[in-house]
Tab-separated table of C-alpha atoms in Angstrom:
chain	number	residue	atom	x	y	z
A	221	UNK	CA	62.927	19.960	77.645
A	222	UNK	CA	59.148	20.179	77.688
A	223	UNK	CA	57.193	22.763	75.842
A	224	UNK	CA	56.537	26.022	77.645
A	225	UNK	CA	52.887	26.416	78.522
A	226	UNK	CA	51.392	29.417	76.762
A	227	UNK	CA	49.380	31.492	79.248
A	228	UNK	CA	45.716	32.166	78.519
A	229	UNK	CA	44.976	35.595	77.039
A	230	UNK	CA	43.348	38.142	79.401
A	231	UNK	CA	40.115	37.803	77.406
A	232	UNK	CA	39.823	34.148	78.510
A	233	UNK	CA	39.011	33.163	82.073
A	234	UNK	CA	37.944	29.985	83.839
A	235	UNK	CA	35.458	30.239	86.695
A	236	UNK	CA	35.214	26.597	87.753
A	237	UNK	CA	31.771	26.047	86.232
A	238	UNK	CA	30.994	24.306	82.903
A	239	UNK	CA	28.899	26.912	81.063
A	240	UNK	CA	25.835	26.354	78.881
A	241	UNK	CA	24.491	29.909	78.507
A	242	UNK	CA	25.828	33.481	78.261
A	243	UNK	CA	24.265	36.955	78.020
A	244	UNK	CA	25.397	40.571	78.246
A	245	UNK	CA	23.671	42.509	81.005
A	246	UNK	CA	22.025	45.523	79.298
A	247	UNK	CA	23.821	48.827	79.867
A	248	UNK	CA	20.578	50.701	80.492
A	249	UNK	CA	19.752	48.260	83.281
A	250	UNK	CA	23.112	48.860	84.960
A	251	UNK	CA	22.861	52.637	84.607
A	252	UNK	CA	19.263	52.798	85.855
A	253	UNK	CA	20.150	50.702	88.888
A	254	UNK	CA	23.184	52.895	89.546
A	255	UNK	CA	20.977	55.997	89.543
A	256	UNK	CA	18.458	54.219	91.771
A	257	UNK	CA	21.090	53.266	94.323
A	258	UNK	CA	22.620	56.736	94.221
A	259	UNK	CA	19.201	58.296	94.881
A	260	UNK	CA	18.558	55.880	97.729
A	261	UNK	CA	21.919	56.791	99.220
A	262	UNK	CA	21.144	60.530	99.011
A	263	UNK	CA	17.755	60.045	100.671
A	264	UNK	CA	19.403	58.054	103.417
A	265	UNK	CA	21.995	60.788	103.989
A	266	UNK	CA	19.271	63.430	104.289
A	267	UNK	CA	17.022	61.410	106.573
A	268	UNK	CA	19.557	59.751	108.847
A	269	UNK	CA	21.408	61.304	111.747
A	270	UNK	CA	25.207	61.023	111.673
A	271	UNK	CA	26.530	57.956	113.413
A	272	UNK	CA	29.979	57.229	114.695
A	273	UNK	CA	29.301	53.505	114.768
A	274	UNK	CA	30.407	51.516	111.693
A	275	UNK	CA	27.503	50.040	109.741
A	276	UNK	CA	27.263	46.291	109.653
A	277	UNK	CA	27.346	44.582	106.273
A	278	UNK	CA	23.940	43.322	105.109
A	279	UNK	CA	23.539	39.615	104.552
A	280	UNK	CA	24.410	38.747	100.973
A	281	UNK	CA	22.449	36.450	98.712
A	282	UNK	CA	25.478	35.567	96.629
A	283	UNK	CA	29.256	35.659	96.802
A	284	UNK	CA	30.216	39.110	95.460
A	285	UNK	CA	33.374	41.071	94.836
A	286	UNK	CA	33.092	44.866	95.305
A	287	UNK	CA	32.660	46.435	91.910
A	288	UNK	CA	31.399	49.805	90.761
A	289	UNK	CA	28.325	49.344	88.607
A	290	UNK	CA	29.649	50.695	85.322
A	291	UNK	CA	30.998	49.170	82.151
A	292	UNK	CA	30.285	45.803	80.576
A	293	UNK	CA	28.972	42.863	82.559
A	294	UNK	CA	28.280	39.326	81.435
A	295	UNK	CA	26.129	36.622	82.947
A	296	UNK	CA	27.034	32.940	82.626
A	297	UNK	CA	25.026	29.873	83.666
A	298	UNK	CA	25.986	26.253	84.123
A	299	UNK	CA	27.352	23.592	86.440
A	300	UNK	CA	28.114	19.954	86.995
A	301	UNK	CA	24.577	18.729	87.641
A	302	UNK	CA	23.058	16.934	90.600
A	303	UNK	CA	25.789	14.317	91.068
A	304	UNK	CA	28.603	14.268	93.604
A	305	UNK	CA	31.208	15.522	91.133
A	306	UNK	CA	32.131	18.484	93.312
A	307	UNK	CA	31.543	20.828	90.358
A	308	UNK	CA	29.188	23.619	91.479
A	309	UNK	CA	26.009	24.762	89.771
A	310	UNK	CA	25.894	28.540	89.563
A	311	UNK	CA	25.010	31.802	87.888
A	312	UNK	CA	28.170	33.869	87.450
A	313	UNK	CA	28.531	37.596	86.746
A	314	UNK	CA	31.880	38.823	85.394
A	315	UNK	CA	33.144	42.228	84.298
A	316	UNK	CA	34.782	42.923	80.941
A	317	UNK	CA	37.119	45.918	80.763
A	318	UNK	CA	37.301	47.338	77.250
A	319	UNK	CA	40.415	49.453	77.824
A	320	UNK	CA	42.549	46.539	79.021
A	321	UNK	CA	40.612	44.023	76.885
A	322	UNK	CA	40.284	41.648	79.808
A	323	UNK	CA	37.740	39.666	81.797
A	324	UNK	CA	37.767	39.932	85.572
A	325	UNK	CA	39.890	37.198	87.139
A	326	UNK	CA	37.256	36.587	89.809
A	327	UNK	CA	33.472	36.735	89.432
A	328	UNK	CA	31.712	39.947	90.411
A	329	UNK	CA	28.982	37.643	91.692
A	330	UNK	CA	28.602	33.886	91.951
A	331	UNK	CA	25.181	32.642	92.991
A	332	UNK	CA	25.198	28.953	93.767
A	333	UNK	CA	22.038	27.013	92.866
A	334	UNK	CA	22.758	23.947	95.020
A	335	UNK	CA	21.885	20.747	93.150
A	336	UNK	CA	19.957	22.572	90.410
A	337	UNK	CA	21.818	23.006	87.094
A	338	UNK	CA	20.877	26.215	85.193
A	339	UNK	CA	20.924	24.994	81.588
A	340	UNK	CA	19.205	27.729	79.545
A	341	UNK	CA	18.367	31.327	80.458
A	342	UNK	CA	16.753	34.462	79.057
A	343	UNK	CA	17.087	38.032	80.383
A	344	UNK	CA	14.043	40.304	80.422
A	345	UNK	CA	15.196	43.435	78.559
A	346	UNK	CA	13.465	45.984	80.810
A	347	UNK	CA	15.274	44.782	83.916
A	348	UNK	CA	12.634	42.585	85.575
A	349	UNK	CA	15.143	39.773	86.029
A	350	UNK	CA	15.826	36.511	84.238
A	351	UNK	CA	14.407	33.042	83.827
A	352	UNK	CA	16.485	29.864	84.004
A	353	UNK	CA	15.506	26.410	82.809
A	354	UNK	CA	17.059	23.962	85.253
A	355	UNK	CA	18.321	20.636	83.947
A	356	UNK	CA	18.089	18.996	87.350
A	357	UNK	CA	15.334	19.143	88.466
A	358	UNK	CA	13.403	19.928	85.286
A	359	UNK	CA	11.857	23.218	86.424
A	360	UNK	CA	12.053	26.932	85.572
A	361	UNK	CA	13.244	29.456	88.158
A	362	UNK	CA	13.004	33.241	88.184
A	363	UNK	CA	15.906	35.357	89.495
A	364	UNK	CA	15.860	39.028	90.510
A	365	UNK	CA	18.656	41.586	90.314
A	366	UNK	CA	19.876	42.298	93.816
A	367	UNK	CA	21.912	45.468	94.368
A	368	UNK	CA	23.660	45.109	97.679
A	369	UNK	CA	24.974	47.937	99.858
A	370	UNK	CA	22.558	50.527	98.490
A	371	UNK	CA	23.799	53.095	100.990
A	372	UNK	CA	27.442	52.522	100.158
A	373	UNK	CA	29.557	54.408	97.666
A	374	UNK	CA	30.302	51.054	96.029
A	375	UNK	CA	27.340	49.053	94.759
A	376	UNK	CA	27.438	45.347	94.063
A	377	UNK	CA	25.609	43.906	91.083
A	378	UNK	CA	24.212	40.601	92.247
A	379	UNK	CA	21.384	38.086	91.861
A	380	UNK	CA	18.933	36.358	94.158
A	381	UNK	CA	16.382	33.614	93.707
A	382	UNK	CA	12.971	35.253	93.432
A	383	UNK	CA	9.845	34.490	95.401
A	384	UNK	CA	8.000	34.661	92.083
A	385	UNK	CA	6.639	31.280	91.026
A	386	UNK	CA	6.069	30.689	87.314
A	387	UNK	CA	3.040	28.466	87.748
A	388	UNK	CA	2.484	28.029	84.002
A	389	UNK	CA	5.964	26.486	83.680
A	390	UNK	CA	5.696	24.132	86.638
A	391	UNK	CA	5.561	20.389	85.964
A	392	UNK	CA	6.090	20.851	82.221
A	393	UNK	CA	9.383	18.975	81.933
A	394	UNK	CA	12.777	20.090	80.674
A	395	UNK	CA	12.781	23.366	78.706
A	396	UNK	CA	15.567	23.393	76.110
A	397	UNK	CA	14.978	26.901	74.740
A	398	UNK	CA	13.886	30.220	76.277
A	399	UNK	CA	13.502	33.622	74.617
A	400	UNK	CA	12.024	37.053	75.323
A	401	UNK	CA	11.071	39.370	72.491
A	402	UNK	CA	13.042	42.619	72.159
A	403	UNK	CA	10.769	44.777	74.316
A	404	UNK	CA	10.335	42.075	76.964
A	405	UNK	CA	6.557	41.741	76.582
A	406	UNK	CA	6.479	38.096	75.455
A	407	UNK	CA	8.246	34.967	76.702
A	408	UNK	CA	8.645	31.766	74.658
A	409	UNK	CA	9.610	28.379	76.077
A	410	UNK	CA	10.332	25.211	74.120
A	411	UNK	CA	10.288	21.816	75.787
A	412	UNK	CA	12.168	18.564	75.413
A	413	UNK	CA	8.752	17.004	74.763
A	414	UNK	CA	8.170	19.242	71.701
A	415	UNK	CA	5.698	21.581	73.407
A	416	UNK	CA	5.987	25.266	72.460
A	417	UNK	CA	4.516	27.886	74.793
A	418	UNK	CA	4.360	31.669	74.390
A	419	UNK	CA	3.155	33.957	77.184
A	420	UNK	CA	2.474	37.644	77.626
A	421	UNK	CA	4.897	39.140	80.126
A	422	UNK	CA	4.543	39.723	83.035
A	423	UNK	CA	0.944	38.466	83.240
A	424	UNK	CA	1.918	35.001	81.890
A	425	UNK	CA	-1.321	34.959	79.909
A	426	UNK	CA	-1.055	32.204	77.295
A	427	UNK	CA	-0.613	33.407	73.707
A	428	UNK	CA	0.288	30.053	72.155
A	429	UNK	CA	0.387	26.503	73.476
A	430	UNK	CA	1.258	23.925	70.821
A	431	UNK	CA	1.911	20.461	72.179
A	432	UNK	CA	3.289	19.045	68.920
A	433	UNK	CA	5.355	21.926	67.582
A	434	UNK	CA	8.362	19.604	67.135
A	435	UNK	CA	9.553	16.252	68.383
A	436	UNK	CA	11.813	18.303	70.704
A	437	UNK	CA	12.332	22.097	70.643
A	438	UNK	CA	16.017	23.042	70.283
A	439	UNK	CA	15.993	26.791	69.583
A	440	UNK	CA	13.688	29.831	69.523
A	441	UNK	CA	14.044	33.407	68.305
A	442	UNK	CA	11.682	36.369	67.941
A	443	UNK	CA	11.866	38.750	64.981
A	444	UNK	CA	13.033	42.293	65.820
A	445	UNK	CA	9.455	43.638	65.696
A	446	UNK	CA	8.126	40.741	67.775
A	447	UNK	CA	5.611	39.673	65.124
A	448	UNK	CA	7.213	36.331	64.320
A	449	UNK	CA	8.742	33.491	66.311
A	450	UNK	CA	11.030	30.911	64.691
A	451	UNK	CA	11.284	27.469	66.306
A	452	UNK	CA	13.611	24.560	65.570
A	453	UNK	CA	13.237	20.945	66.551
A	454	UNK	CA	15.252	17.757	66.501
A	455	UNK	CA	14.963	16.960	62.814
A	456	UNK	CA	12.207	18.229	60.564
A	457	UNK	CA	11.539	21.776	59.397
A	458	UNK	CA	11.915	25.186	61.021
A	459	UNK	CA	8.518	26.653	61.816
A	460	UNK	CA	7.676	30.355	61.785
A	461	UNK	CA	4.760	31.413	63.977
A	462	UNK	CA	2.592	34.515	63.625
A	463	UNK	CA	2.289	35.751	67.213
A	464	UNK	CA	-0.894	37.770	66.629
A	465	UNK	CA	-2.819	34.768	65.280
A	466	UNK	CA	-0.897	32.032	67.147
A	467	UNK	CA	-0.714	30.115	63.870
A	468	UNK	CA	2.102	28.623	61.794
A	469	UNK	CA	2.962	31.151	59.107
A	470	UNK	CA	5.481	29.012	57.255
A	471	UNK	CA	7.294	25.716	57.523
A	472	UNK	CA	10.845	25.895	56.167
A	473	UNK	CA	12.010	22.462	54.934
A	474	UNK	CA	15.390	20.896	55.514
A	475	UNK	CA	16.648	19.545	52.208
A	476	UNK	CA	19.138	16.782	51.412
A	477	UNK	CA	19.279	15.489	54.994
A	478	UNK	CA	20.227	18.881	56.466
A	479	UNK	CA	20.153	19.078	60.249
A	480	UNK	CA	19.094	22.472	61.598
A	481	UNK	CA	20.716	23.585	64.866
A	482	UNK	CA	20.052	27.319	65.485
A	483	UNK	CA	17.877	30.113	64.098
A	484	UNK	CA	18.188	33.916	64.215
A	485	UNK	CA	16.208	36.752	62.649
A	486	UNK	CA	18.291	39.737	61.543
A	487	UNK	CA	18.170	42.959	59.543
A	488	UNK	CA	20.502	43.360	56.569
A	489	UNK	CA	22.289	46.587	55.585
A	490	UNK	CA	19.238	47.768	53.633
A	491	UNK	CA	16.997	47.016	56.657
A	492	UNK	CA	15.483	43.943	55.011
A	493	UNK	CA	14.644	41.231	57.516
A	494	UNK	CA	16.041	37.742	56.901
A	495	UNK	CA	16.112	34.504	58.855
A	496	UNK	CA	19.421	32.689	59.268
A	497	UNK	CA	19.572	29.008	60.149
A	498	UNK	CA	22.780	27.223	61.125
A	499	UNK	CA	22.755	23.687	59.756
A	500	UNK	CA	24.864	20.618	59.139
A	501	UNK	CA	24.753	19.870	55.413
A	502	UNK	CA	26.505	17.292	53.238
A	503	UNK	CA	29.452	19.723	52.949
A	504	UNK	CA	29.642	20.582	56.655
A	505	UNK	CA	28.592	23.448	58.923
A	506	UNK	CA	26.622	25.930	56.827
A	507	UNK	CA	24.433	29.013	57.181
A	508	UNK	CA	21.117	29.087	55.312
A	509	UNK	CA	19.239	32.304	54.572
A	510	UNK	CA	15.492	32.804	54.103
A	511	UNK	CA	13.488	35.746	52.779
A	512	UNK	CA	10.910	36.714	55.429
A	513	UNK	CA	8.473	38.132	52.869
A	514	UNK	CA	8.153	35.119	50.588
A	515	UNK	CA	9.682	32.534	52.972
A	516	UNK	CA	11.796	31.245	50.103
A	517	UNK	CA	15.357	30.054	50.621
A	518	UNK	CA	17.783	32.744	49.434
A	519	UNK	CA	21.011	30.807	49.760
A	520	UNK	CA	23.203	28.307	51.543
A	521	UNK	CA	26.816	29.109	52.465
A	522	UNK	CA	29.285	26.458	53.576
A	523	UNK	CA	31.336	27.795	56.510
A	524	UNK	CA	33.358	25.022	58.139
A	525	UNK	CA	33.810	21.271	57.972
A	526	UNK	CA	32.867	20.849	61.649
A	527	UNK	CA	29.307	21.083	62.947
A	528	UNK	CA	28.020	24.399	64.316
A	529	UNK	CA	27.329	23.916	68.021
A	530	UNK	CA	26.513	27.591	68.773
A	531	UNK	CA	25.315	30.433	66.555
A	532	UNK	CA	24.378	34.095	66.892
A	533	UNK	CA	24.051	37.359	64.944
A	534	UNK	CA	25.186	40.834	65.994
A	535	UNK	CA	22.550	43.458	66.787
A	536	UNK	CA	23.540	45.539	63.760
A	537	UNK	CA	23.249	42.477	61.516
A	538	UNK	CA	26.757	42.848	60.093
A	539	UNK	CA	28.405	39.835	61.742
A	540	UNK	CA	27.477	36.168	62.181
A	541	UNK	CA	29.306	34.000	64.701
A	542	UNK	CA	29.652	30.227	64.864
A	543	UNK	CA	31.117	27.984	67.559
A	544	UNK	CA	32.161	24.374	67.001
A	545	UNK	CA	32.474	21.168	69.043
A	546	UNK	CA	36.260	21.484	68.611
A	547	UNK	CA	36.287	24.821	70.439
A	548	UNK	CA	36.794	27.012	67.356
A	549	UNK	CA	35.081	30.368	66.820
A	550	UNK	CA	34.285	31.551	63.299
A	551	UNK	CA	33.265	35.168	62.610
A	552	UNK	CA	31.507	35.739	59.281
A	553	UNK	CA	30.757	38.961	57.394
A	554	UNK	CA	27.024	38.897	56.607
A	555	UNK	CA	27.383	41.053	53.474
A	556	UNK	CA	29.513	38.605	51.501
A	557	UNK	CA	29.173	35.568	53.808
A	558	UNK	CA	32.950	35.203	53.951
A	559	UNK	CA	34.961	34.261	57.026
A	560	UNK	CA	36.349	37.432	58.591
A	561	UNK	CA	38.144	35.847	61.555
A	562	UNK	CA	38.747	32.292	62.737
A	563	UNK	CA	40.059	31.526	66.216
A	564	UNK	CA	41.269	27.955	66.395
A	565	UNK	CA	40.913	26.313	69.810
A	566	UNK	CA	39.367	29.431	71.326
A	567	UNK	CA	38.154	26.957	73.958
A	568	UNK	CA	39.402	23.487	74.836
A	569	UNK	CA	35.900	22.032	74.739
A	570	UNK	CA	32.683	22.407	72.790
A	571	UNK	CA	31.430	25.986	72.361
A	572	UNK	CA	27.997	25.871	73.981
A	573	UNK	CA	26.752	29.460	73.557
A	574	UNK	CA	27.594	32.810	71.927
A	575	UNK	CA	26.351	36.335	72.622
A	576	UNK	CA	27.179	39.660	70.969
A	577	UNK	CA	27.421	42.818	73.050
A	578	UNK	CA	24.533	45.265	72.449
A	579	UNK	CA	26.853	47.574	70.463
A	580	UNK	CA	28.031	44.620	68.294
A	581	UNK	CA	31.681	45.354	69.147
A	582	UNK	CA	32.393	42.191	71.155
A	583	UNK	CA	31.472	38.514	71.135
A	584	UNK	CA	31.220	36.429	74.303
A	585	UNK	CA	31.611	32.660	74.109
A	586	UNK	CA	31.410	29.899	76.711
A	587	UNK	CA	32.303	26.248	76.862
A	588	UNK	CA	31.860	23.100	78.881
A	589	UNK	CA	35.567	23.404	79.759
A	590	UNK	CA	34.476	26.061	82.317
A	591	UNK	CA	35.918	28.904	80.250
A	592	UNK	CA	34.448	32.217	79.131
A	593	UNK	CA	35.997	34.378	76.430
A	594	UNK	CA	35.402	37.792	74.882
A	595	UNK	CA	36.519	38.473	71.315
A	596	UNK	CA	36.666	42.040	70.038
A	597	UNK	CA	35.153	42.390	66.565
A	598	UNK	CA	37.727	44.124	64.413
A	599	UNK	CA	36.677	46.161	61.418
A	600	UNK	CA	38.222	44.738	58.279
A	601	UNK	CA	39.658	47.569	56.194
A	602	UNK	CA	39.552	47.452	52.444
A	603	UNK	CA	42.735	49.467	52.040
A	604	UNK	CA	44.281	46.977	49.621
A	605	UNK	CA	41.165	46.867	47.463
A	606	UNK	CA	40.884	50.671	47.485
A	607	UNK	CA	44.521	50.975	46.343
A	608	UNK	CA	43.935	48.690	43.390
A	609	UNK	CA	40.828	50.641	42.427
A	610	UNK	CA	42.809	53.902	42.594
A	611	UNK	CA	45.579	52.435	40.425
A	612	UNK	CA	42.992	51.195	37.925
A	613	UNK	CA	41.380	54.645	37.715
A	614	UNK	CA	44.759	56.319	37.190
A	615	UNK	CA	45.673	53.867	34.424
A	616	UNK	CA	42.265	54.395	32.846
A	617	UNK	CA	42.791	58.168	32.922
A	618	UNK	CA	46.251	57.834	31.339
A	619	UNK	CA	44.870	55.606	28.593
A	620	UNK	CA	42.053	58.078	27.933
A	621	UNK	CA	44.567	60.947	27.746
A	622	UNK	CA	46.769	59.212	25.181
A	623	UNK	CA	43.692	58.139	23.205
A	624	UNK	CA	42.530	61.752	23.101
A	625	UNK	CA	45.984	62.907	21.985
A	626	UNK	CA	45.972	60.341	19.187
A	627	UNK	CA	42.576	61.563	17.964
A	628	UNK	CA	43.704	65.196	17.939
A	629	UNK	CA	46.853	64.339	15.957
């Protein structure tokens, strides 16, 4: 008899698209759009005469399933490229239900991008839309949020290709990294050719344009206050840029043949800002930590034998997450840098991207095996440790009591 196939958990779904990027759609964006559509509907009711004829459905820009705009939504990007593989290129929106701890079986929206493969993306935090770096052809596209059926009781969260043309990112080659700062006023783009560009948003006025930032830019991340930008290349150091002066503030060396792969600024429990870098060291996949005041290395923590193919940090700074080429997910406590949870074979293929929910309670991961997964971050209790401390205090009190009795006698 053959082995029974274990069904996928409800937190894991496959949408028929190899994924390279993932992001949570901000709650405030969803709520503001819901209010907007509700207001539009009310205005329409007041200004329109009653009609007995059924309204025709408006033309849609993307395939959408009816879904009330509330809860947690994720955006995925990827595809099979420009070949004749039959694998589509698309942006996919899915819903995650916290109560049932499950991803929607079908996409809320699936916007096909024809022969263009969306490889990297960045969402503008104030709701302007999102930018995608296409792998084929090597261009950047802007996409707008498109709320269909504004006059209906059910609103559909969707996307459409924008008429906006990002002239400054035309004919600049493949962009391997994109990032907005927290308030959405600056956009950074790092190219396969090593060129690093930073623009004011939405004017696209150039803040920084460094043609030889790295041999090839692999990752970018703004500090929480937007003052610094960290950039990683293929080999060589991590560079930290002062946005106000457009100059390199520090160059963080890779020692003993370390290979840097991802960088993230974060705040610790005492609100001190640090810079984490995921790297492959002689031991294996490790996380390096730098002080952002002195730019000195604070430590290096070995995490896993495998390389770290994806890396991210929760918004509250308490949790670090690593994905591996083997499909494993490793969740690390930032306070003691110990592994809190490890999910072996969370995906069947390489983990390509990770994203924490804004409230830091869930981690989304995607893979080239066309799967998306959400992992709930469980609080690790210290009940066992607390019990031992209580026992120790009781024993200490008993010893003190008998010592006092001996003195009195």
